[in-house]
């Protein structure tokens, strides 16, 4: 039968097959086929009876997600530039009186000193992020790379703290910042009272540890053969390979600090040090509702903008199950 085949097909049949080539091509084809599998096959998607309902369902889901995600933010913008009576009388109507008051944003910025309090918030968020990254990365490095004998016990203790409600530890934590152990200093009315508690995050330690576990151990062994110590391995090998997860943890720390209200209210009674989340209720006490909502909208712009800018890195880091593919 080989004589009946065309010359080009016969030439391909006569080519020698290198060892492993057939296996790799089979695995590649099997991986591609597995990646293309779904609940509805490609042939079914081409049928009008399946394609039309599926498209409608996708459109409805998209609309629902837009309403749930952008709806509150867009309503806040509408209420911020509307008269107070319009918001109270018909909150879901789109400018029922036809009046748009863009000056509310400038009034809230000046009257509520939003810019000053946003600066305080940025300092608190930056310090919390740095402290969180330092503590969580070093803790994860000890548990994942150094692996002491008591490592599993410490990992279990860290995991157990996730089941403790934060309100339960509020009073002990407040008593701790009133009088620090050993030195006995009172750090209330200082940024350290916010930075230090924010540094210890059990969730971030476990997330970073899982990422470190996926880094091939050969990298650490090669660095140690070259004479690198633990500190150099940490700074020149582990941290550069962990930039995706470090970006995610940094963004989570910034958002958590930005939205925190109760703890800064307790440890920062000085108005000159308070963040915008604590200052906004004071604006509500001396301003109308539309000015208060305008201040809320201005306070939301920065975290929303941060997520929009870094959303690709954030989603990639969150969805990453392994650290390095080698």
Coordinates of C-alpha atoms in Angstrom, one line a residue:
X1 CA 0.0 0.0 0.0
X2 CA 3.0 2.3 0.5
X3 CA 3.5 2.4 -3.2
X4 CA 0.0 3.9 -3.7
X5 CA 0.7 6.8 -1.4
X6 CA 1.8 10.2 -2.8
X7 CA 5.5 11.0 -2.7
X8 CA 5.2 13.7 0.1
X9 CA 3.2 11.4 2.4
X10 CA 5.6 8.5 1.7
X11 CA 8.5 10.7 2.6
X12 CA 6.9 11.6 5.9
X13 CA 6.3 8.0 6.7
X14 CA 10.0 7.2 5.9
X15 CA 11.3 9.8 8.3
X16 CA 12.8 8.4 11.4
X17 CA 10.9 9.0 14.6
X18 CA 13.2 10.4 17.4
X19 CA 12.7 8.8 20.8
X20 CA 10.2 10.8 22.9
X21 CA 8.9 12.9 20.0
X22 CA 5.8 10.8 19.6
X23 CA 5.2 10.8 23.3
X24 CA 5.5 14.6 23.5
X25 CA 3.3 15.2 20.5
X26 CA 0.7 12.9 22.1
X27 CA 0.9 14.7 25.4
X28 CA 0.6 18.1 23.7
X29 CA -2.4 17.0 21.7
X30 CA -4.0 15.5 24.8
X31 CA -3.3 18.7 26.9
X32 CA -4.8 20.8 24.1
X33 CA -7.9 18.6 23.9
X34 CA -8.3 18.7 27.7
X35 CA -8.0 22.5 27.7
X36 CA -10.7 22.8 25.1
X37 CA -13.2 20.6 26.9
X38 CA -16.2 22.3 28.5
X39 CA -19.8 21.5 29.6
X40 CA -21.0 22.5 26.1
X41 CA -18.9 21.2 23.2
X42 CA -17.8 23.4 20.3
X43 CA -20.2 21.7 17.9
X44 CA -23.1 22.3 20.2
X45 CA -22.3 25.9 20.5
X46 CA -22.8 26.3 16.7
X47 CA -26.4 25.1 16.9
X48 CA -28.9 28.0 17.1
X49 CA -30.9 26.2 19.8
X50 CA -27.9 26.3 22.0
X51 CA -26.0 29.4 20.9
X52 CA -28.9 31.9 21.4
X53 CA -29.9 30.8 24.9
X54 CA -26.3 30.7 25.9
X55 CA -25.6 34.2 24.6
X56 CA -28.7 35.5 26.5
X57 CA -27.5 33.9 29.7
X58 CA -24.0 35.4 29.3
X59 CA -25.5 38.8 28.7
X60 CA -27.7 38.6 31.7
X61 CA -24.8 37.5 33.9
X62 CA -22.7 40.3 32.6
X63 CA -25.5 42.9 33.3
X64 CA -25.9 41.5 36.8
X65 CA -22.2 41.7 37.5
X66 CA -22.1 45.3 36.3
X67 CA -25.0 46.3 38.4
X68 CA -23.6 44.6 41.5
X69 CA -20.1 46.0 41.0
X70 CA -20.5 49.4 39.4
X71 CA -24.1 50.1 40.7
X72 CA -23.2 51.3 44.2
X73 CA -20.3 53.4 42.9
X74 CA -22.4 55.0 40.2
X75 CA -25.2 55.7 42.6
X76 CA -22.8 57.3 45.1
X77 CA -21.5 59.6 42.3
X78 CA -25.1 60.5 41.4
X79 CA -26.0 61.2 45.0
X80 CA -22.8 63.2 45.5
X81 CA -23.7 65.7 42.8
X82 CA -27.4 65.8 43.5
X83 CA -29.3 68.1 46.0
X84 CA -29.9 66.5 49.3
X85 CA -33.7 66.6 48.9
X86 CA -33.5 64.6 45.6
X87 CA -31.6 61.9 47.4
X88 CA -34.0 61.7 50.3
X89 CA -37.2 62.0 48.2
X90 CA -36.4 59.6 45.4
X91 CA -32.9 58.0 45.9
X92 CA -33.1 55.8 42.8
X93 CA -34.3 58.5 40.4
X94 CA -31.8 60.0 38.0
X95 CA -31.7 63.7 38.8
X96 CA -35.5 64.2 39.4
X97 CA -35.2 68.0 39.8
X98 CA -32.8 68.3 36.9
X99 CA -30.1 70.0 39.1
X100 CA -26.5 68.7 39.0
X101 CA -24.3 70.2 41.7
X102 CA -20.7 69.5 40.7
X103 CA -19.6 72.0 43.3
X104 CA -20.4 69.4 46.0
X105 CA -17.1 67.7 45.3
X106 CA -15.1 70.8 45.8
X107 CA -17.1 71.7 48.9
X108 CA -16.4 68.3 50.5
X109 CA -12.7 68.5 49.6
X110 CA -12.3 71.9 51.2
X111 CA -14.8 71.8 54.1
X112 CA -13.9 68.2 55.1
X113 CA -10.2 68.6 54.5
X114 CA -10.3 65.4 52.5
X115 CA -6.9 66.0 51.0
X116 CA -5.2 66.2 54.4
X117 CA -6.9 63.1 55.7
X118 CA -6.1 61.2 52.5
X119 CA -2.5 62.0 53.1
X120 CA -2.7 60.5 56.6
X121 CA -4.4 57.5 55.2
X122 CA -1.7 57.1 52.6
X123 CA 1.0 57.2 55.3
X124 CA -0.9 54.6 57.4
X125 CA -1.4 52.3 54.3
X126 CA 2.2 52.5 53.2
X127 CA 3.5 51.8 56.6
X128 CA 1.1 48.9 57.1
X129 CA 2.1 47.5 53.7
X130 CA 5.8 47.6 54.5
X131 CA 5.4 46.1 57.9
X132 CA 3.1 43.4 56.6
X133 CA 5.4 42.4 53.8
X134 CA 8.4 42.3 56.1
X135 CA 6.8 40.1 58.8
X136 CA 4.9 37.8 56.4
X137 CA 7.8 37.2 54.0
X138 CA 10.3 36.4 56.7
X139 CA 7.8 34.2 58.5
X140 CA 6.9 32.3 55.4
X141 CA 10.6 32.0 54.5
X142 CA 11.3 30.4 57.9
X143 CA 8.4 27.9 57.5
X144 CA 8.9 27.1 53.8
X145 CA 12.6 27.3 53.2
X146 CA 14.4 26.9 56.5
X147 CA 11.9 24.3 57.7
X148 CA 12.8 24.1 61.4
X149 CA 11.6 21.1 63.5
X150 CA 8.9 23.1 65.1
X151 CA 7.7 24.5 61.8
X152 CA 4.6 22.3 61.5
X153 CA 3.5 23.2 65.0
X154 CA 4.0 26.9 64.2
X155 CA 2.1 26.6 61.0
X156 CA -0.8 25.0 62.8
X157 CA -0.8 27.8 65.4
X158 CA -0.9 30.4 62.7
X159 CA -3.7 28.6 60.9
X160 CA -5.7 28.4 64.2
X161 CA -5.6 32.2 64.6
X162 CA -7.7 32.5 61.4
X163 CA -10.6 31.0 63.4
X164 CA -10.5 33.7 66.1
X165 CA -12.9 36.6 65.4
X166 CA -11.0 39.9 65.3
X167 CA -13.4 41.5 67.8
X168 CA -12.2 39.0 70.4
X169 CA -8.6 40.1 70.2
X170 CA -9.5 43.8 70.1
X171 CA -9.3 44.5 73.9
X172 CA -6.0 42.5 74.4
X173 CA -4.5 44.2 71.4
X174 CA -5.5 47.7 72.7
X175 CA -4.1 46.9 76.1
X176 CA -0.9 45.8 74.4
X177 CA -0.4 49.1 72.6
X178 CA -1.2 51.0 75.8
X179 CA 1.8 49.3 77.4
X180 CA 4.1 47.4 75.2
X181 CA 5.7 44.3 76.7
X182 CA 9.3 44.6 78.0
X183 CA 9.7 48.3 77.3
X184 CA 6.3 49.4 78.7
X185 CA 5.9 52.3 76.2
X186 CA 2.5 53.7 75.2
X187 CA 2.3 54.0 71.4
X188 CA -1.2 55.3 71.1
X189 CA -1.4 58.5 69.1
X190 CA 1.4 57.3 66.9
X191 CA 1.4 55.6 63.6
X192 CA 3.2 52.6 65.2
X193 CA -0.1 51.7 66.9
X194 CA -1.6 51.0 63.4
X195 CA 1.5 49.7 61.7
X196 CA 2.5 47.0 64.2
X197 CA -0.8 45.2 64.5
X198 CA -1.3 45.3 60.7
X199 CA 2.1 43.5 60.3
X200 CA 0.9 40.2 61.7
X201 CA -1.5 38.6 59.1
X202 CA -1.9 34.9 59.4
X203 CA -3.7 34.7 56.0
X204 CA -0.8 36.5 54.2
X205 CA 1.8 34.3 55.9
X206 CA 0.1 31.1 54.7
X207 CA -0.5 32.5 51.2
X208 CA 3.2 33.5 50.8
X209 CA 4.4 30.2 52.4
X210 CA 2.4 28.3 49.8
X211 CA 4.0 30.3 47.0
X212 CA 7.5 29.7 48.5
X213 CA 6.8 25.9 48.7
X214 CA 6.3 25.9 44.9
X215 CA 9.8 27.3 44.2
X216 CA 12.1 24.4 43.1
X217 CA 14.5 23.5 45.9
X218 CA 17.4 23.3 43.4
X219 CA 17.5 27.1 43.4
X220 CA 18.3 27.2 47.1
X221 CA 20.8 24.4 46.8
X222 CA 22.6 26.1 44.0
X223 CA 22.8 29.4 45.9
X224 CA 24.2 27.6 49.0
X225 CA 26.8 25.9 46.8
X226 CA 27.9 29.3 45.6
X227 CA 28.3 30.4 49.2
X228 CA 25.1 32.3 49.8
X229 CA 23.8 32.5 53.3
X230 CA 20.2 32.5 54.4
X231 CA 19.8 36.3 54.1
X232 CA 21.3 36.3 50.6
X233 CA 19.1 33.4 49.5
X234 CA 16.1 35.3 50.8
X235 CA 16.9 38.6 49.1
X236 CA 18.4 37.4 45.8
X237 CA 16.5 34.2 45.1
X238 CA 13.2 34.0 46.9
X239 CA 12.0 37.6 46.7
X240 CA 12.7 38.2 43.0
X241 CA 10.8 35.0 42.2
X242 CA 7.9 35.9 44.4
X243 CA 7.1 39.3 42.9
X244 CA 3.5 38.3 41.7
X245 CA 2.4 37.1 45.2
X246 CA 4.1 40.0 46.9
X247 CA 2.2 42.5 44.7
X248 CA -1.1 40.8 45.7
X249 CA -0.3 40.9 49.4
X250 CA 0.8 44.5 49.2
X251 CA -2.4 45.5 47.5
X252 CA -4.5 43.6 50.0
X253 CA -2.6 45.3 52.9
X254 CA -3.2 48.7 51.4
X255 CA -6.9 48.1 50.9
X256 CA -7.3 46.7 54.4
X257 CA -5.6 49.7 55.9
X258 CA -7.6 52.1 53.7
X259 CA -11.0 50.8 54.8
X260 CA -10.2 50.2 58.5
X261 CA -12.2 52.4 60.8
X262 CA -12.5 51.0 64.4
X263 CA -8.9 50.4 65.2
X264 CA -7.6 53.9 64.0
X265 CA -10.5 55.4 65.9
X266 CA -9.3 53.8 69.1
X267 CA -5.6 54.3 68.9
X268 CA -5.5 57.7 67.1
X269 CA -7.6 60.1 69.1
X270 CA -5.6 63.0 67.8
X271 CA -7.5 64.5 64.8
X272 CA -4.2 65.5 63.2
X273 CA -3.2 61.8 62.8
X274 CA -6.6 60.2 61.8
X275 CA -7.3 58.7 58.4
X276 CA -10.1 59.7 56.1
X277 CA -12.3 56.8 57.3
X278 CA -12.4 58.3 60.8
X279 CA -12.7 61.9 59.6
X280 CA -15.7 61.3 57.3
X281 CA -18.3 60.9 60.2
X282 CA -17.2 64.3 61.5
X283 CA -18.0 65.7 58.1
X284 CA -21.5 64.2 58.4
X285 CA -22.0 66.0 61.7
X286 CA -21.5 69.5 60.3
X287 CA -22.6 69.1 56.6
X288 CA -25.6 68.1 54.5
X289 CA -26.0 64.6 53.2
X290 CA -24.9 65.4 49.7
X291 CA -21.6 66.9 51.0
X292 CA -21.0 63.8 53.1
X293 CA -21.7 61.5 50.1
X294 CA -19.3 63.6 48.0
X295 CA -16.6 63.0 50.6
X296 CA -17.3 59.3 50.5
X297 CA -16.9 59.3 46.8
X298 CA -13.6 61.1 46.9
X299 CA -12.3 58.7 49.5
X300 CA -13.3 55.7 47.3
X301 CA -11.5 57.0 44.2
X302 CA -7.9 56.0 45.2
X303 CA -8.5 52.3 46.2
X304 CA -10.7 51.8 43.1
X305 CA -8.0 53.4 40.9
X306 CA -5.4 51.2 42.5
X307 CA -7.4 48.0 41.7
X308 CA -8.0 49.1 38.2
X309 CA -4.3 49.8 37.5
X310 CA -3.1 46.6 39.2
X311 CA -6.0 44.3 38.4
X312 CA -4.1 42.1 36.0
X313 CA -1.2 41.5 38.4
X314 CA -3.7 41.0 41.3
X315 CA -5.8 38.4 39.5
X316 CA -2.8 36.6 38.1
X317 CA -1.3 36.4 41.6
X318 CA -4.5 35.3 43.3
X319 CA -5.1 32.6 40.7
X320 CA -1.6 31.3 40.7
X321 CA -1.3 27.9 42.3
X322 CA 2.4 27.5 41.9
X323 CA 5.3 29.8 42.2
X324 CA 7.7 28.8 39.4
X325 CA 7.3 26.5 36.4
X326 CA 10.6 24.9 35.6

